[in-house]
């Protein structure tokens, strides 16, 4: 099987959206590690601890476990932990065993995403977190969701870096013939762990996703500029305009529409991945109907990917020994991403590996 199954642990991964983390205990699994997330009463900052009580391994994210101030009280036997993961109370005795502690994890909240570091805490450098400022910047409106997928995270990376599948899998939503027919250009920054894939369509059909949301009729100019920051963050800078009108690089041309499509690709466990998705726009920002259309439409597209990736995961699991897949020009970006992900796994004890 040609995909990465080991995990690059010394990296930042998205564990949740900011709005998901509050005073209710939230359970997630990242790189096979069960996590519990919540916010403190004081500054409201996020806390991420291991989601298993040291006593009998009861999940701390499950009822009747509760918060007492900023401390977690296990709902099974009452073991109580502070925000550092240290146990501060055990039932029936005054002395708290020295080993009574759950792991705590470095956590950073940025651009409405909650990032967690599962590896060596001494290597966690928050300046290495890639940015997606449009997710919570003034003048931008975002719709979002998250789908857990039963597939290797490498399959989702492949899916997103080769958008030619839009023509076939997402016809009637975001796909048109021109997406598959148009050649791509690929740039790879191995040191920074960034892959860029671009497709420029000067005369294309306008898919319903954009026709119904922008009101554009007829043929369009369509630009798709992918920026993948291994291992987790995927940005698709999408621009459309009536055919013959080319937006400026910053999307400011009044004849064009600039949309940011964001995915956070977080391995949950072996053969499981969280697909955090978001659609951001700086046009029609007060139009609730446009927001609901984009949310519903993109959710349908995501679920089409989910179904296809479930089928693909099962299929690859039954391939004969020695099977060799075929790759072509459209796979250049995905193959580069595989190389980078493999390097991050091999380096193991090194953070991100970006060259400054």
Tab-separated table of C-alpha atoms in Angstrom, residues 110-248:
chain	number	residue	atom	x	y	z
A	110	UNK	CA	-4.940	30.333	16.303
A	111	UNK	CA	-7.168	31.333	13.373
A	112	UNK	CA	-10.185	29.679	15.071
A	113	UNK	CA	-8.314	26.341	15.152
A	114	UNK	CA	-7.046	24.488	18.223
A	115	UNK	CA	-3.628	23.000	17.466
A	116	UNK	CA	-2.068	20.261	19.604
A	117	UNK	CA	1.457	18.809	19.746
A	118	UNK	CA	1.537	15.083	20.487
A	119	UNK	CA	5.322	14.580	20.320
A	120	UNK	CA	8.179	15.723	22.554
A	121	UNK	CA	6.936	18.893	24.328
A	122	UNK	CA	10.465	20.334	24.309
A	123	UNK	CA	10.321	20.509	20.505
A	124	UNK	CA	6.975	22.320	20.281
A	125	UNK	CA	7.498	25.677	18.557
A	126	UNK	CA	4.280	27.561	17.924
A	127	UNK	CA	5.939	29.798	15.340
A	128	UNK	CA	5.935	26.754	13.049
A	129	UNK	CA	2.126	26.622	12.923
A	130	UNK	CA	0.975	27.557	9.395
A	131	UNK	CA	-1.588	30.332	9.199
A	132	UNK	CA	-5.140	30.445	7.864
A	133	UNK	CA	-5.991	34.024	8.837
A	134	UNK	CA	-9.122	34.200	6.680
A	135	UNK	CA	-10.883	31.804	9.070
A	136	UNK	CA	-11.457	34.554	11.632
A	137	UNK	CA	-10.357	37.809	9.978
A	138	UNK	CA	-12.695	40.828	9.786
A	139	UNK	CA	-14.418	41.061	6.425
A	140	UNK	CA	-14.494	37.294	5.953
A	141	UNK	CA	-17.367	34.878	6.546
A	142	UNK	CA	-16.734	31.144	7.000
A	143	UNK	CA	-18.897	28.031	6.974
A	144	UNK	CA	-17.309	24.870	8.287
A	145	UNK	CA	-17.668	21.304	9.451
A	146	UNK	CA	-15.754	18.142	10.276
A	147	UNK	CA	-16.116	14.574	9.068
A	148	UNK	CA	-14.252	11.551	10.468
A	149	UNK	CA	-13.171	9.259	7.624
A	150	UNK	CA	-12.186	5.599	7.863
A	151	UNK	CA	-9.135	5.866	5.644
A	152	UNK	CA	-5.429	6.508	5.902
A	153	UNK	CA	-4.661	10.213	6.103
A	154	UNK	CA	-2.413	9.883	3.040
A	155	UNK	CA	-5.435	9.028	0.928
A	156	UNK	CA	-7.118	12.293	1.902
A	157	UNK	CA	-3.923	14.224	1.093
A	158	UNK	CA	-3.853	12.536	-2.342
A	159	UNK	CA	-7.511	13.391	-2.887
A	160	UNK	CA	-7.085	17.084	-2.139
A	161	UNK	CA	-3.868	17.595	-4.094
A	162	UNK	CA	-5.341	16.158	-7.291
A	163	UNK	CA	-8.464	18.172	-8.042
A	164	UNK	CA	-9.011	16.560	-11.445
A	165	UNK	CA	-11.352	14.205	-9.610
A	166	UNK	CA	-13.803	17.115	-9.301
A	167	UNK	CA	-14.825	16.545	-12.916
A	168	UNK	CA	-15.954	12.988	-12.241
A	169	UNK	CA	-16.738	12.658	-8.529
A	170	UNK	CA	-18.233	16.118	-8.001
A	171	UNK	CA	-19.956	16.832	-11.321
A	172	UNK	CA	-23.043	18.970	-10.756
A	173	UNK	CA	-21.448	20.650	-7.722
A	174	UNK	CA	-17.879	21.941	-8.216
A	175	UNK	CA	-16.657	19.832	-11.142
A	176	UNK	CA	-16.635	20.764	-14.828
A	177	UNK	CA	-14.785	19.153	-17.770
A	178	UNK	CA	-12.126	21.862	-17.778
A	179	UNK	CA	-10.753	20.880	-14.363
A	180	UNK	CA	-9.585	17.482	-15.581
A	181	UNK	CA	-8.564	18.780	-19.010
A	182	UNK	CA	-6.334	21.630	-17.794
A	183	UNK	CA	-2.666	20.846	-17.053
A	184	UNK	CA	-1.231	21.726	-13.652
A	185	UNK	CA	1.956	23.406	-12.509
A	186	UNK	CA	3.634	22.149	-9.342
A	187	UNK	CA	6.180	23.770	-7.022
A	188	UNK	CA	7.734	21.911	-4.112
A	189	UNK	CA	9.659	23.425	-1.211
A	190	UNK	CA	11.072	20.292	0.410
A	191	UNK	CA	12.765	22.174	3.230
A	192	UNK	CA	9.641	24.074	4.221
A	193	UNK	CA	7.397	21.061	3.681
A	194	UNK	CA	5.127	22.958	1.279
A	195	UNK	CA	3.594	21.740	-1.988
A	196	UNK	CA	1.915	24.148	-4.403
A	197	UNK	CA	-0.289	22.961	-7.261
A	198	UNK	CA	-1.915	25.461	-9.632
A	199	UNK	CA	-4.470	25.149	-12.385
A	200	UNK	CA	-5.535	28.166	-14.486
A	201	UNK	CA	-8.670	27.811	-16.658
A	202	UNK	CA	-9.153	30.788	-18.970
A	203	UNK	CA	-12.492	29.670	-20.425
A	204	UNK	CA	-14.474	27.226	-18.290
A	205	UNK	CA	-18.041	26.347	-17.440
A	206	UNK	CA	-19.214	27.834	-14.153
A	207	UNK	CA	-20.117	25.009	-11.750
A	208	UNK	CA	-23.315	25.313	-9.695
A	209	UNK	CA	-21.280	25.840	-6.498
A	210	UNK	CA	-20.193	29.248	-7.842
A	211	UNK	CA	-22.977	30.066	-10.306
A	212	UNK	CA	-25.685	29.939	-7.644
A	213	UNK	CA	-23.628	31.685	-4.959
A	214	UNK	CA	-22.107	34.507	-7.042
A	215	UNK	CA	-24.773	34.956	-9.712
A	216	UNK	CA	-22.227	34.700	-12.534
A	217	UNK	CA	-23.763	33.386	-15.759
A	218	UNK	CA	-21.923	31.896	-18.689
A	219	UNK	CA	-18.243	31.043	-19.051
A	220	UNK	CA	-15.676	31.956	-16.428
A	221	UNK	CA	-11.980	32.330	-15.756
A	222	UNK	CA	-11.144	29.971	-12.915
A	223	UNK	CA	-7.943	29.723	-10.891
A	224	UNK	CA	-7.177	26.971	-8.391
A	225	UNK	CA	-4.009	27.530	-6.361
A	226	UNK	CA	-3.313	24.832	-3.762
A	227	UNK	CA	-0.911	25.410	-0.896
A	228	UNK	CA	-0.327	22.313	1.254
A	229	UNK	CA	1.658	22.686	4.478
A	230	UNK	CA	2.623	19.180	5.551
A	231	UNK	CA	1.394	17.403	7.474
A	232	UNK	CA	-1.891	19.081	8.393
A	233	UNK	CA	-2.969	22.293	6.660
A	234	UNK	CA	-4.342	22.528	3.109
A	235	UNK	CA	-5.339	25.837	1.533
A	236	UNK	CA	-7.093	26.201	-1.808
A	237	UNK	CA	-7.029	29.791	-3.050
A	238	UNK	CA	-9.940	29.805	-5.491
A	239	UNK	CA	-10.695	32.717	-7.818
A	240	UNK	CA	-13.383	33.019	-10.455
A	241	UNK	CA	-14.460	35.849	-12.748
A	242	UNK	CA	-16.481	36.207	-15.942
A	243	UNK	CA	-14.455	34.883	-18.882
A	244	UNK	CA	-11.929	37.492	-19.973
A	245	UNK	CA	-11.724	39.174	-16.557
A	246	UNK	CA	-8.635	38.175	-14.581
A	247	UNK	CA	-8.572	38.945	-10.849
A	248	UNK	CA	-5.487	40.527	-9.352
